[in-house]
Amino acid sequence: VSCLCGPASCLLCGCCPSARNSTVSRLLFTFFLFLCTLVSIIMIIPGVEKELYKLPGFCEGSGSVLGVQVHADCSGFLGHKAVYRMGFAAASFFFLFAVIMVCVRSSKDPRAAVQNGFWFLKFLVLVGLTVGAFYIPDGSFTSVWFYFGVVGSFLFILIQLILLIDFAHSWSQLWLRNAGEGSAKGWYAALCAVTFIFYAASIVAIVLLYVYYTKPQGCTEGKVLISINLILCVIVSTMSILPKIQDAQPHSGLLQASLITLYTVFITWSALANVPNQDCNPTLLLRNSTGSAEAAQPLTTWWDAPSIVGLVIFILCTLFISIRSSDHAQVNKMMLTEESGAGASAGDAAAAESGVHHAYDNEQDGVTYSYSFFHLCLVLAALYIMMTLTNWYRPDESLQVLSSPWTAVWVKICSSWAGLLLYAWTLVAPLVLPDRDFS
């Protein structure tokens, strides 16, 4: 009991390598988020989805205890409803901690013990919120919570883009540094090969988008969106190798631009998969069917290609937030995380010398990351995965129609434009602000 309610160091039980208490706490909170994600995936599986029909008041035929319309046939939307409530519980859990941890400066603050300990009690709180979420009266909850998910997902996509841009710059700097220290030909060959693969994959993907998501006659919106993003990707790729940019940013190059281009193409693909037009969206019928011809198709299928790729990116970015600090001071300042190598104080040395495997407190002099900001990132991540698993589809209040609104399309497209703008800014910032250090 003391181990389950105590600090993170006790949970390790000597089985794991020595680690900072701050890192272990972030990993455990991330585990809670992944646990909620796993439960959501299980609930949206068609076989399990049918069992949700038995929940009191959750659908037609089980009464109107929770305010559900008696004549609403929501059997095809139970998985979506369950995922929305699971997302609400997870977001509420992390938002609660974001509020509690405001302005915590060091582990000497009594609230820091709540952040780094009492894990079994936290698990009980999460379970309680989940159970309570399933007793929320239907009404307009799902349609209103959809817009919370849209806003949160947009912000999390921006965080993903910031992390991707930072990763791209760090990757290029590392390989160029290795080229300068060792076999230059090998590293430059690897750099060129990866860049070529990224651009080749982007070109193939763009061609496929034109083939499958546009028609010779019609589908004007899809043609315009693909063309605009293609032009913007060409512009930022050209900018990355301009002589003035190279002088101000010696490490900038096509590797970063190719990675940003590939991610932009993925966001474009994900946006087109939400276009509410059967003629321009070949995957629409598999997830939004009201006709008898497709009535047997599972309406809540989420495991299409865009959603699977989005889930993988979500996992990687969330782990990035939990474990790694950036190599760039500007990113650490913006993300409110510790400097790379920061916190390697006496605790690190003592742990290395003693050889004892435990988590040690490295925040007695000051926290290494903002507790509140970390939890807010997890709130946005919970909303993003909620929208991903439901394919950004929204049941109406009568639970008769499962539609894909244009809102989802524009949110994703605008996020791709914001990402390209952010990357372009990292290229031109040293020229616009010559007095600042962008090394």
XYZ file of C-alpha atoms in Angstrom:
439
model
C 0.000 0.000 0.000
C 2.784 2.407 0.885
C 4.433 1.638 -2.445
C 1.259 2.309 -4.446
C 0.575 5.546 -2.585
C 4.187 6.657 -2.310
C 6.551 8.363 -4.752
C 7.599 7.137 -8.171
C 10.878 5.848 -6.781
C 9.020 3.137 -4.885
C 7.203 1.973 -8.006
C 10.521 1.167 -9.657
C 11.278 -1.324 -6.873
C 14.924 -1.530 -7.916
C 14.087 -3.175 -11.239
C 14.778 -0.221 -13.533
C 17.894 1.853 -14.179
C 18.348 4.952 -12.059
C 16.186 7.774 -13.340
C 15.097 11.247 -12.387
C 11.901 11.458 -10.407
C 10.601 14.058 -12.868
C 11.049 11.697 -15.827
C 9.408 8.743 -14.073
C 6.400 10.869 -13.097
C 5.889 12.019 -16.673
C 6.127 8.451 -17.926
C 3.520 7.245 -15.438
C 1.087 10.014 -16.380
C 1.691 9.144 -20.025
C 0.940 5.512 -19.177
C -2.441 6.646 -17.817
C -3.122 8.398 -21.134
C -2.122 5.314 -23.135
C -4.341 3.189 -20.874
C -7.302 5.449 -21.666
C -6.426 5.179 -25.360
C -6.351 1.379 -25.180
C -9.742 1.299 -23.448
C -11.156 3.607 -26.132
C -9.842 1.348 -28.904
C -11.388 -1.688 -27.233
C -14.738 0.067 -26.881
C -14.906 0.969 -30.546
C -14.294 -2.608 -31.744
C -17.611 -3.796 -33.253
C -17.913 -6.877 -31.006
C -17.411 -4.865 -27.827
C -19.543 -2.056 -29.193
C -22.553 -4.378 -29.269
C -22.086 -5.088 -25.571
C -22.354 -1.375 -24.803
C -25.959 -1.626 -25.969
C -26.721 -3.350 -22.658
C -25.701 -0.333 -20.553
C -28.761 1.175 -18.856
C -30.120 4.123 -20.783
C -27.286 4.069 -23.303
C -29.415 3.362 -26.364
C -32.889 2.542 -27.660
C -34.636 -0.335 -25.939
C -33.017 0.237 -22.548
C -35.235 3.067 -21.354
C -34.675 6.790 -21.113
C -32.940 6.912 -17.758
C -30.216 9.212 -19.066
C -32.431 11.342 -21.256
C -31.813 9.431 -24.496
C -34.717 9.694 -26.917
C -36.681 6.455 -26.793
C -37.002 6.171 -30.569
C -33.338 6.941 -31.354
C -31.571 4.024 -33.014
C -28.054 4.702 -31.790
C -26.772 1.131 -32.052
C -24.320 2.172 -34.775
C -22.903 5.040 -32.718
C -22.304 3.437 -29.337
C -18.559 3.149 -29.960
C -18.350 6.851 -30.780
C -20.327 7.763 -27.678
C -18.068 5.593 -25.514
C -14.895 7.135 -26.977
C -16.255 10.640 -26.414
C -16.951 9.848 -22.767
C -13.574 8.188 -22.312
C -11.949 11.287 -23.829
C -13.950 13.500 -21.483
C -12.791 11.494 -18.460
C -9.115 11.570 -19.501
C -9.185 15.287 -20.353
C -10.920 16.089 -17.039
C -8.332 14.036 -15.125
C -5.337 15.860 -16.600
C -7.052 19.264 -16.466
C -7.654 18.712 -12.754
C -3.930 18.190 -12.196
C -3.086 21.157 -14.435
C -5.119 23.384 -12.119
C -3.761 21.837 -8.921
C -0.115 22.177 -10.061
C -0.194 25.840 -11.046
C 2.953 27.698 -9.925
C 4.745 24.720 -8.340
C 8.384 25.840 -8.171
C 10.201 22.911 -6.567
C 9.645 19.508 -4.988
C 9.560 21.228 -1.594
C 6.063 22.457 -2.460
C 3.526 20.062 -0.827
C 1.687 19.784 -4.148
C 4.805 18.260 -5.736
C 4.209 15.148 -3.629
C 0.807 14.825 -5.314
C 2.474 15.145 -8.721
C 5.140 12.535 -8.012
C 3.254 10.107 -5.763
C -0.099 8.609 -4.742
C -0.339 6.686 -8.019
C -2.912 4.161 -6.863
C -5.178 6.954 -5.641
C -4.736 8.741 -8.966
C -5.762 5.567 -10.748
C -8.905 5.393 -8.605
C -9.708 9.014 -9.470
C -9.331 8.241 -13.182
C -11.590 5.186 -12.852
C -14.164 7.252 -10.970
C -14.177 9.952 -13.649
C -14.550 7.294 -16.349
C -17.512 5.662 -14.635
C -19.117 9.047 -14.021
C -18.639 10.069 -17.649
C -20.835 7.192 -18.793
C -23.693 8.578 -16.699
C -23.639 11.993 -18.367
C -27.080 12.618 -19.930
C -26.856 12.453 -23.704
C -28.778 15.462 -24.964
C -26.323 17.722 -26.740
C -23.230 16.433 -24.903
C -21.681 14.631 -27.873
C -22.234 17.460 -30.362
C -20.904 20.101 -27.927
C -17.920 18.015 -26.809
C -17.072 17.533 -30.495
C -16.091 21.204 -30.749
C -13.933 20.959 -27.622
C -12.204 18.063 -29.354
C -11.729 20.089 -32.546
C -10.051 22.990 -30.724
C -7.895 20.726 -28.559
C -6.850 18.622 -31.544
C -5.848 21.708 -33.521
C -3.612 22.874 -30.665
C -2.084 19.400 -30.250
C -1.344 19.208 -33.981
C 0.553 22.498 -33.602
C 2.551 20.971 -30.728
C 3.273 17.958 -32.943
C 4.520 20.294 -35.656
C 6.801 22.164 -33.236
C 8.283 18.877 -32.036
C 8.664 17.639 -35.627
C 10.468 20.804 -36.722
C 12.759 20.589 -33.701
C 13.422 16.898 -34.383
C 14.203 17.610 -38.041
C 16.733 20.324 -37.156
C 18.344 18.143 -34.451
C 18.554 15.193 -36.852
C 20.259 17.246 -39.546
C 22.707 18.830 -37.088
C 23.648 15.437 -35.661
C 24.399 13.878 -39.047
C 26.317 16.914 -40.273
C 28.333 16.904 -37.052
C 29.109 13.214 -37.510
C 30.116 13.902 -41.116
C 32.589 16.491 -39.895
C 34.055 14.138 -37.313
C 34.125 10.820 -39.178
C 33.439 9.347 -42.607
C 31.964 12.331 -44.431
C 30.982 10.391 -47.553
C 28.963 7.835 -45.617
C 27.029 10.400 -43.610
C 26.353 12.629 -46.608
C 25.192 9.577 -48.587
C 22.797 8.654 -45.777
C 21.569 12.257 -45.634
C 20.889 12.298 -49.375
C 19.246 8.848 -49.314
C 16.807 9.727 -46.505
C 15.971 13.062 -48.131
C 15.315 11.343 -51.458
C 13.071 8.736 -49.789
C 11.016 11.423 -48.042
C 10.536 13.454 -51.206
C 9.776 10.364 -53.300
C 7.148 9.233 -50.788
C 5.649 12.742 -50.782
C 5.431 12.856 -54.590
C 3.830 9.409 -54.774
C 1.355 10.365 -52.044
C 0.390 13.590 -53.811
C -0.228 11.710 -57.073
C -2.421 9.208 -55.212
C -4.356 12.052 -53.596
C -5.107 13.507 -57.029
C -6.139 10.077 -58.294
C -8.383 8.966 -55.427
C -9.680 12.222 -53.915
C -10.370 14.267 -57.047
C -12.369 13.807 -60.252
C -11.791 15.319 -63.722
C -15.150 17.023 -63.299
C -15.814 18.392 -59.816
C -14.028 17.953 -56.470
C -12.709 21.496 -56.830
C -12.038 21.851 -53.120
C -9.772 18.788 -53.057
C -7.823 19.941 -56.117
C -7.307 23.406 -54.631
C -6.205 22.130 -51.209
C -3.746 19.592 -52.632
C -2.328 22.154 -55.072
C -1.926 24.862 -52.420
C -0.054 22.549 -50.056
C 2.093 21.264 -52.916
C 3.078 24.822 -53.856
C 3.799 25.735 -50.226
C 6.008 22.659 -49.806
C 7.973 23.616 -52.927
C 8.404 27.149 -51.555
C 9.752 26.072 -48.135
C 12.020 23.479 -49.780
C 13.465 26.171 -52.027
C 13.865 28.553 -49.092
C 15.869 25.976 -47.130
C 18.702 25.969 -49.692
C 18.833 29.682 -50.542
C 22.354 31.129 -50.050
C 21.229 33.760 -47.540
C 19.367 31.155 -45.494
C 22.410 28.882 -45.604
C 24.662 31.686 -44.376
C 22.351 32.458 -41.444
C 21.401 28.811 -40.786
C 24.344 26.574 -41.826
C 22.513 23.441 -40.662
C 19.326 24.094 -42.635
C 18.791 21.886 -45.652
C 16.536 19.587 -47.593
C 16.376 16.888 -44.912
C 14.234 19.083 -42.658
C 12.197 20.357 -45.607
C 11.555 16.819 -46.866
C 10.328 15.658 -43.461
C 8.026 18.684 -43.105
C 6.768 18.083 -46.654
C 5.954 14.445 -45.906
C 4.069 15.391 -42.735
C 2.161 18.116 -44.595
C 1.100 15.577 -47.213
C -0.116 13.288 -44.415
C -2.185 16.104 -42.858
C -3.629 16.869 -46.315
C -4.537 13.207 -46.767
C -6.162 13.121 -43.339
C -8.165 16.256 -44.183
C -9.383 14.890 -47.524
C -10.513 11.702 -45.764
C -13.062 13.897 -43.939
C -14.524 15.610 -47.002
C -18.318 15.003 -46.703
C -18.766 14.176 -50.372
C -19.092 10.587 -51.573
C -17.808 11.385 -55.057
C -14.610 12.984 -53.717
C -13.993 10.763 -50.701
C -13.826 7.020 -51.477
C -13.619 6.076 -47.779
C -16.725 7.978 -46.714
C -19.196 5.083 -47.174
C -17.214 2.782 -44.900
C -17.801 5.064 -41.952
C -20.939 7.036 -42.723
C -23.734 4.904 -44.078
C -27.461 5.493 -43.822
C -28.474 3.521 -46.902
C -29.532 -0.094 -46.876
C -26.743 -1.085 -49.275
C -24.119 -0.272 -46.686
C -26.178 -0.867 -43.576
C -24.141 -3.917 -42.643
C -20.895 -1.949 -42.605
C -19.594 -1.038 -39.127
C -20.089 2.687 -38.736
C -17.436 3.170 -36.098
C -14.473 1.597 -37.882
C -11.474 3.765 -37.056
C -8.609 1.623 -38.350
C -8.308 3.269 -41.740
C -4.807 4.271 -42.844
C -4.940 7.990 -41.827
C -6.124 7.091 -38.324
C -3.461 4.408 -37.843
C -0.680 6.768 -38.940
C -2.143 9.493 -36.727
C -2.178 7.091 -33.762
C 1.498 6.203 -34.297
C 2.484 9.886 -34.527
C 0.443 10.601 -31.394
C 2.307 7.896 -29.446
C 5.731 9.117 -30.587
C 4.992 12.787 -29.837
C 3.533 11.994 -26.423
C 6.592 9.946 -25.504
C 8.760 12.812 -26.788
C 6.971 15.211 -24.443
C 7.432 12.790 -21.542
C 11.069 11.763 -21.979
C 13.188 13.927 -24.180
C 14.350 17.513 -23.840
C 15.228 19.485 -26.927
C 18.736 20.304 -28.061
C 17.579 23.881 -28.658
C 17.123 26.347 -25.816
C 14.331 28.181 -27.661
C 12.215 25.020 -27.889
C 12.811 24.176 -24.229
C 11.759 27.678 -23.232
C 8.619 27.500 -25.356
C 7.700 23.969 -24.207
C 8.699 24.810 -20.600
C 10.922 21.740 -20.295
C 14.398 21.252 -18.908
C 17.525 22.067 -20.873
C 19.275 19.099 -22.467
C 21.698 17.966 -19.799
C 20.065 20.117 -17.133
C 19.344 18.445 -13.869
C 22.470 16.294 -14.150
C 23.504 17.507 -10.738
C 24.739 15.804 -7.618
C 21.799 13.386 -7.754
C 22.964 12.007 -11.098
C 26.521 11.566 -9.908
C 25.463 9.957 -6.639
C 23.170 7.529 -8.451
C 25.913 6.584 -10.870
C 28.438 5.996 -8.102
C 26.166 4.036 -5.806
C 24.984 1.666 -8.516
C 21.571 1.469 -6.788
C 18.631 1.447 -9.184
C 16.114 4.030 -8.032
C 14.417 7.267 -8.982
C 15.956 10.236 -7.222
C 14.541 13.696 -6.611
C 16.189 16.160 -9.006
C 13.772 19.029 -8.351
C 14.637 20.194 -4.822
C 16.159 23.405 -6.166
C 13.561 23.897 -8.895
C 11.234 21.938 -11.142
C 12.728 20.765 -14.434
C 9.463 21.204 -16.332
C 6.190 23.033 -15.870
C 3.779 20.630 -14.202
C 0.710 22.548 -15.398
C 1.901 22.863 -18.989
C 2.722 19.161 -19.118
C -0.798 18.263 -17.988
C -2.312 20.711 -20.465
C -0.375 18.925 -23.222
C -1.906 15.653 -22.046
C -5.370 17.267 -22.071
C -4.841 18.223 -25.714
C -3.432 14.765 -26.459
C -6.540 13.129 -24.941
C -8.781 15.304 -27.132
C -6.674 14.563 -30.211
C -6.809 10.796 -29.772
C -10.559 11.047 -29.124
C -11.030 12.765 -32.472
C -8.645 10.354 -34.224
C -10.463 7.242 -33.017
C -13.820 8.677 -34.105
C -12.394 9.829 -37.458
C -13.593 13.346 -36.586
C -17.150 12.160 -37.253
C -20.010 13.766 -35.331
C -23.355 12.144 -34.454
C -26.230 14.622 -34.522
C -28.411 15.151 -31.462
C -31.026 12.699 -32.720
C -28.316 10.022 -33.108
C -29.667 9.215 -36.581
C -26.812 10.563 -38.716
C -23.061 10.171 -38.327
C -21.585 12.975 -40.415
C -18.128 14.237 -41.268
C -18.342 18.046 -41.153
C -16.224 20.468 -43.155
C -14.979 21.750 -39.791
C -12.635 18.761 -39.513
C -11.289 19.384 -43.014
C -10.487 23.039 -42.410
C -8.978 22.453 -38.973
C -6.488 19.959 -40.433
C -5.694 22.085 -43.483
C -5.157 25.205 -41.361
C -2.871 23.233 -39.047
C -0.786 22.162 -42.049
C -0.475 25.797 -43.145
C 0.489 26.807 -39.608
C 3.190 24.126 -39.587
C 4.669 25.305 -42.888
C 4.604 28.876 -41.597
C 6.411 27.836 -38.406
C 9.088 26.025 -40.388
C 9.511 28.987 -42.730
C 9.924 31.211 -39.678
C 12.743 29.030 -38.316
C 14.533 29.657 -41.629
C 14.068 33.419 -41.904
C 14.162 34.338 -38.198
C 17.984 34.808 -38.126
C 17.659 37.213 -41.064
C 14.738 39.145 -39.609
C 16.203 39.275 -36.068
C 19.997 39.411 -36.572
C 20.650 40.503 -32.979
C 19.252 37.306 -31.452
C 21.176 34.074 -30.984
C 19.652 31.241 -33.050
C 22.604 28.882 -32.781
